[in-house]
Amino acid sequence: MITNCSYKNKLNRGFETPFSFNHNQKEYEIRMIILFDQGLASRKRHALNNRVEKTRQAFADLDARLNAYRLKSKEAIEKACDAVLRKYQTADFFSYIISNEPIVTYKNKKRGCPAKGEKQEQIDIVKDFFYLLRDHISSIALSVQFVLQKLNLFSFPMPF
């Protein structure tokens, strides 16, 4: 049965359930009271929104630096993306795909103009061009529900 309980001078939703556990071959029966703290839920929601927004900004900055000095290979880009997800702890909410579309240009094999009647020989120059496809949860509400399921229920064991 879910009831309103007074906790930290606020009314919170809560319920109680029997709970038993074994310790040193002895069984203990306790009553567990589970509370939903509105303040904690608000703080967790705010923290999650901040982390998701910082992750989006970090991916935008990373996107601007692709194909530059240190981000020219797929492995380096993967390492940078994983570092962003690890830093903001948002790997559950974001995924990415690194794609490569090589750019082919042609260059004359020899310098100067060709002799009359000859066709200039050309060689292919292939340059890798990486881009990042981000696929993230657009609705923060889904993310918040996930976090609430994991973090916002507190249990306080009470003896019967």
PDB file of C-alpha atoms in Angstrom:
ATOM      1  CA  MET A   1       0.000   0.000   0.000  1.00  0.00           C
ATOM      2  CA  ILE A   2       1.447   3.357  -1.023  1.00  0.00           C
ATOM      3  CA  THR A   3       0.970   6.113   1.553  1.00  0.00           C
ATOM      4  CA  ASN A   4       2.275   9.589   2.217  1.00  0.00           C
ATOM      5  CA  CYS A   5       5.016   9.533   4.846  1.00  0.00           C
ATOM      6  CA  SER A   6       6.663  12.444   6.596  1.00  0.00           C
ATOM      7  CA  TYR A   7      10.408  12.416   5.925  1.00  0.00           C
ATOM      8  CA  LYS A   8      12.755  15.391   6.287  1.00  0.00           C
ATOM      9  CA  ASN A   9       9.759  17.630   7.085  1.00  0.00           C
ATOM     10  CA  LYS A  10       8.157  16.840   3.712  1.00  0.00           C
ATOM     11  CA  LEU A  11       5.462  14.458   2.609  1.00  0.00           C
ATOM     12  CA  ASN A  12       6.880  11.681   0.465  1.00  0.00           C
ATOM     13  CA  ARG A  13       5.338   8.658  -1.155  1.00  0.00           C
ATOM     14  CA  GLY A  14       6.302   5.413   0.468  1.00  0.00           C
ATOM     15  CA  PHE A  15       5.339   1.857   1.253  1.00  0.00           C
ATOM     16  CA  GLU A  16       6.526  -0.947   3.451  1.00  0.00           C
ATOM     17  CA  THR A  17       7.180  -4.578   2.743  1.00  0.00           C
ATOM     18  CA  PRO A  18       8.454  -7.569   4.729  1.00  0.00           C
ATOM     19  CA  PHE A  19      12.042  -8.535   4.080  1.00  0.00           C
ATOM     20  CA  SER A  20      14.178 -11.384   5.381  1.00  0.00           C
ATOM     21  CA  PHE A  21      17.852 -12.227   5.069  1.00  0.00           C
ATOM     22  CA  ASN A  22      20.306 -14.786   6.414  1.00  0.00           C
ATOM     23  CA  HIS A  23      23.425 -13.955   8.367  1.00  0.00           C
ATOM     24  CA  ASN A  24      25.608 -16.552  10.120  1.00  0.00           C
ATOM     25  CA  GLN A  25      22.988 -19.281   9.543  1.00  0.00           C
ATOM     26  CA  LYS A  26      20.344 -17.187  11.295  1.00  0.00           C
ATOM     27  CA  GLU A  27      17.337 -15.692   9.542  1.00  0.00           C
ATOM     28  CA  TYR A  28      16.316 -12.131  10.329  1.00  0.00           C
ATOM     29  CA  GLU A  29      12.850 -10.796   9.557  1.00  0.00           C
ATOM     30  CA  ILE A  30      12.582  -7.038   9.149  1.00  0.00           C
ATOM     31  CA  ARG A  31      10.110  -4.530   7.844  1.00  0.00           C
ATOM     32  CA  MET A  32      11.492  -2.445   4.979  1.00  0.00           C
ATOM     33  CA  ILE A  33      10.107   1.038   4.391  1.00  0.00           C
ATOM     34  CA  ILE A  34      10.729   2.359   0.873  1.00  0.00           C
ATOM     35  CA  LEU A  35      10.463   6.122   0.311  1.00  0.00           C
ATOM     36  CA  PHE A  36      10.467   8.251  -2.812  1.00  0.00           C
ATOM     37  CA  ASP A  37      12.259  11.534  -2.068  1.00  0.00           C
ATOM     38  CA  GLN A  38      11.055  14.407  -4.275  1.00  0.00           C
ATOM     39  CA  GLY A  39      14.116  16.547  -3.499  1.00  0.00           C
ATOM     40  CA  LEU A  40      16.525  13.830  -4.524  1.00  0.00           C
ATOM     41  CA  ALA A  41      14.528  13.156  -7.676  1.00  0.00           C
ATOM     42  CA  SER A  42      14.737  16.838  -8.585  1.00  0.00           C
ATOM     43  CA  ARG A  43      18.508  16.970  -7.964  1.00  0.00           C
ATOM     44  CA  LYS A  44      19.116  13.788 -10.000  1.00  0.00           C
ATOM     45  CA  ARG A  45      16.964  15.089 -12.869  1.00  0.00           C
ATOM     46  CA  HIS A  46      18.842  18.401 -12.876  1.00  0.00           C
ATOM     47  CA  ALA A  47      22.248  16.668 -12.731  1.00  0.00           C
ATOM     48  CA  LEU A  48      21.292  14.335 -15.577  1.00  0.00           C
ATOM     49  CA  ASN A  49      20.087  17.236 -17.736  1.00  0.00           C
ATOM     50  CA  ASN A  50      23.404  19.021 -17.119  1.00  0.00           C
ATOM     51  CA  ARG A  51      25.451  15.947 -18.028  1.00  0.00           C
ATOM     52  CA  VAL A  52      23.452  15.342 -21.216  1.00  0.00           C
ATOM     53  CA  GLU A  53      23.812  18.983 -22.271  1.00  0.00           C
ATOM     54  CA  LYS A  54      27.570  18.955 -21.584  1.00  0.00           C
ATOM     55  CA  THR A  55      27.887  15.742 -23.613  1.00  0.00           C
ATOM     56  CA  ARG A  56      26.059  17.367 -26.545  1.00  0.00           C
ATOM     57  CA  GLN A  57      28.389  20.375 -26.382  1.00  0.00           C
ATOM     58  CA  ALA A  58      31.464  18.131 -26.186  1.00  0.00           C
ATOM     59  CA  PHE A  59      30.314  16.168 -29.258  1.00  0.00           C
ATOM     60  CA  ALA A  60      29.708  19.442 -31.134  1.00  0.00           C
ATOM     61  CA  ASP A  61      33.239  20.594 -30.272  1.00  0.00           C
ATOM     62  CA  LEU A  62      34.623  17.214 -31.283  1.00  0.00           C
ATOM     63  CA  ASP A  63      32.712  17.346 -34.568  1.00  0.00           C
ATOM     64  CA  ALA A  64      34.363  20.665 -35.406  1.00  0.00           C
ATOM     65  CA  ARG A  65      37.844  19.180 -34.811  1.00  0.00           C
ATOM     66  CA  LEU A  66      37.443  16.030 -36.961  1.00  0.00           C
ATOM     67  CA  ASN A  67      39.981  15.391 -39.736  1.00  0.00           C
ATOM     68  CA  ALA A  68      42.420  17.747 -38.015  1.00  0.00           C
ATOM     69  CA  TYR A  69      45.748  17.242 -36.270  1.00  0.00           C
ATOM     70  CA  ARG A  70      44.954  14.503 -33.722  1.00  0.00           C
ATOM     71  CA  LEU A  71      41.615  13.246 -35.036  1.00  0.00           C
ATOM     72  CA  LYS A  72      42.592  11.877 -38.451  1.00  0.00           C
ATOM     73  CA  SER A  73      42.076   8.150 -37.803  1.00  0.00           C
ATOM     74  CA  LYS A  74      39.045   6.138 -36.801  1.00  0.00           C
ATOM     75  CA  GLU A  75      40.776   4.835 -33.676  1.00  0.00           C
ATOM     76  CA  ALA A  76      41.634   8.353 -32.465  1.00  0.00           C
ATOM     77  CA  ILE A  77      38.051   9.523 -33.035  1.00  0.00           C
ATOM     78  CA  GLU A  78      36.651   6.479 -31.179  1.00  0.00           C
ATOM     79  CA  LYS A  79      39.020   7.134 -28.298  1.00  0.00           C
ATOM     80  CA  ALA A  80      37.936  10.785 -28.096  1.00  0.00           C
ATOM     81  CA  CYS A  81      34.213   9.870 -28.226  1.00  0.00           C
ATOM     82  CA  ASP A  82      34.614   7.229 -25.530  1.00  0.00           C
ATOM     83  CA  ALA A  83      36.484   9.736 -23.370  1.00  0.00           C
ATOM     84  CA  VAL A  84      33.575  12.195 -23.657  1.00  0.00           C
ATOM     85  CA  LEU A  85      31.020   9.530 -22.720  1.00  0.00           C
ATOM     86  CA  ARG A  86      33.178   8.351 -19.824  1.00  0.00           C
ATOM     87  CA  LYS A  87      33.803  11.891 -18.557  1.00  0.00           C
ATOM     88  CA  TYR A  88      30.114  12.787 -18.359  1.00  0.00           C
ATOM     89  CA  GLN A  89      28.882   9.238 -17.573  1.00  0.00           C
ATOM     90  CA  THR A  90      26.327   9.275 -20.388  1.00  0.00           C
ATOM     91  CA  ALA A  91      27.196   6.108 -22.284  1.00  0.00           C
ATOM     92  CA  ASP A  92      23.690   4.746 -21.580  1.00  0.00           C
ATOM     93  CA  PHE A  93      22.085   7.714 -23.337  1.00  0.00           C
ATOM     94  CA  PHE A  94      24.332   8.351 -26.347  1.00  0.00           C
ATOM     95  CA  SER A  95      25.687   6.269 -29.184  1.00  0.00           C
ATOM     96  CA  TYR A  96      27.735   7.230 -32.211  1.00  0.00           C
ATOM     97  CA  ILE A  97      28.838   5.892 -35.591  1.00  0.00           C
ATOM     98  CA  ILE A  98      32.042   6.968 -37.285  1.00  0.00           C
ATOM     99  CA  SER A  99      31.794   6.982 -41.060  1.00  0.00           C
ATOM    100  CA  ASN A 100      34.513   7.419 -43.629  1.00  0.00           C
ATOM    101  CA  GLU A 101      33.913   8.908 -47.054  1.00  0.00           C
ATOM    102  CA  PRO A 102      37.264   9.066 -48.845  1.00  0.00           C
ATOM    103  CA  ILE A 103      37.826  12.077 -51.090  1.00  0.00           C
ATOM    104  CA  VAL A 104      39.558  11.213 -54.357  1.00  0.00           C
ATOM    105  CA  THR A 105      41.493  13.927 -56.174  1.00  0.00           C
ATOM    106  CA  TYR A 106      43.692  13.657 -59.240  1.00  0.00           C
ATOM    107  CA  LYS A 107      47.171  15.069 -59.711  1.00  0.00           C
ATOM    108  CA  ASN A 108      49.455  15.191 -62.700  1.00  0.00           C
ATOM    109  CA  LYS A 109      52.199  12.597 -62.466  1.00  0.00           C
ATOM    110  CA  LYS A 110      54.904  14.898 -63.867  1.00  0.00           C
ATOM    111  CA  ARG A 111      55.458  18.582 -63.446  1.00  0.00           C
ATOM    112  CA  GLY A 112      54.961  21.013 -66.265  1.00  0.00           C
ATOM    113  CA  CYS A 113      52.996  20.887 -69.487  1.00  0.00           C
ATOM    114  CA  PRO A 114      52.880  17.688 -71.537  1.00  0.00           C
ATOM    115  CA  ALA A 115      54.545  17.492 -74.943  1.00  0.00           C
ATOM    116  CA  LYS A 116      52.403  18.135 -77.999  1.00  0.00           C
ATOM    117  CA  GLY A 117      50.100  15.232 -78.757  1.00  0.00           C
ATOM    118  CA  GLU A 118      50.688  13.530 -75.415  1.00  0.00           C
ATOM    119  CA  LYS A 119      48.122  13.201 -72.715  1.00  0.00           C
ATOM    120  CA  GLN A 120      49.144  14.070 -69.196  1.00  0.00           C
ATOM    121  CA  GLU A 121      49.304  11.060 -66.866  1.00  0.00           C
ATOM    122  CA  GLN A 122      47.356  11.483 -63.654  1.00  0.00           C
ATOM    123  CA  ILE A 123      47.523   9.685 -60.344  1.00  0.00           C
ATOM    124  CA  ASP A 124      44.787   9.284 -57.757  1.00  0.00           C
ATOM    125  CA  ILE A 125      45.194  10.806 -54.318  1.00  0.00           C
ATOM    126  CA  VAL A 126      42.823   9.384 -51.754  1.00  0.00           C
ATOM    127  CA  LYS A 127      42.279  11.282 -48.514  1.00  0.00           C
ATOM    128  CA  ASP A 128      40.118   9.909 -45.714  1.00  0.00           C
ATOM    129  CA  PHE A 129      37.271  12.143 -44.574  1.00  0.00           C
ATOM    130  CA  PHE A 130      35.631  11.055 -41.328  1.00  0.00           C
ATOM    131  CA  TYR A 131      32.363  12.312 -39.967  1.00  0.00           C
ATOM    132  CA  LEU A 132      30.468  11.504 -36.827  1.00  0.00           C
ATOM    133  CA  LEU A 133      26.826  10.449 -36.628  1.00  0.00           C
ATOM    134  CA  ARG A 134      25.418  10.982 -33.160  1.00  0.00           C
ATOM    135  CA  ASP A 135      22.320   9.131 -32.125  1.00  0.00           C
ATOM    136  CA  HIS A 136      21.084  10.295 -28.752  1.00  0.00           C
ATOM    137  CA  ILE A 137      17.889  10.137 -26.776  1.00  0.00           C
ATOM    138  CA  SER A 138      16.038  13.258 -27.806  1.00  0.00           C
ATOM    139  CA  SER A 139      13.574  13.150 -24.960  1.00  0.00           C
ATOM    140  CA  ILE A 140      15.219  13.835 -21.632  1.00  0.00           C
ATOM    141  CA  ALA A 141      12.075  12.493 -19.973  1.00  0.00           C
ATOM    142  CA  LEU A 142      12.988   8.952 -21.047  1.00  0.00           C
ATOM    143  CA  SER A 143      16.447   9.404 -19.564  1.00  0.00           C
ATOM    144  CA  VAL A 144      15.032  10.769 -16.339  1.00  0.00           C
ATOM    145  CA  GLN A 145      12.642   7.830 -16.023  1.00  0.00           C
ATOM    146  CA  PHE A 146      15.585   5.467 -16.440  1.00  0.00           C
ATOM    147  CA  VAL A 147      17.514   7.226 -13.686  1.00  0.00           C
ATOM    148  CA  LEU A 148      14.493   7.383 -11.394  1.00  0.00           C
ATOM    149  CA  GLN A 149      14.024   3.656 -11.734  1.00  0.00           C
ATOM    150  CA  LYS A 150      17.611   3.084 -10.677  1.00  0.00           C
ATOM    151  CA  LEU A 151      18.343   5.716  -8.068  1.00  0.00           C
ATOM    152  CA  ASN A 152      15.424   7.370  -6.356  1.00  0.00           C
ATOM    153  CA  LEU A 153      13.976   4.682  -4.127  1.00  0.00           C
ATOM    154  CA  PHE A 154      15.526   4.526  -0.674  1.00  0.00           C
ATOM    155  CA  SER A 155      14.966   1.701   1.717  1.00  0.00           C
ATOM    156  CA  PHE A 156      15.225   1.906   5.480  1.00  0.00           C
ATOM    157  CA  PRO A 157      15.095  -1.461   7.250  1.00  0.00           C
ATOM    158  CA  MET A 158      13.015  -1.473  10.439  1.00  0.00           C
ATOM    159  CA  PRO A 159      12.722  -4.450  12.812  1.00  0.00           C
ATOM    160  CA  PHE A 160       9.269  -6.052  13.162  1.00  0.00           C
TER     161      PHE A 160
END
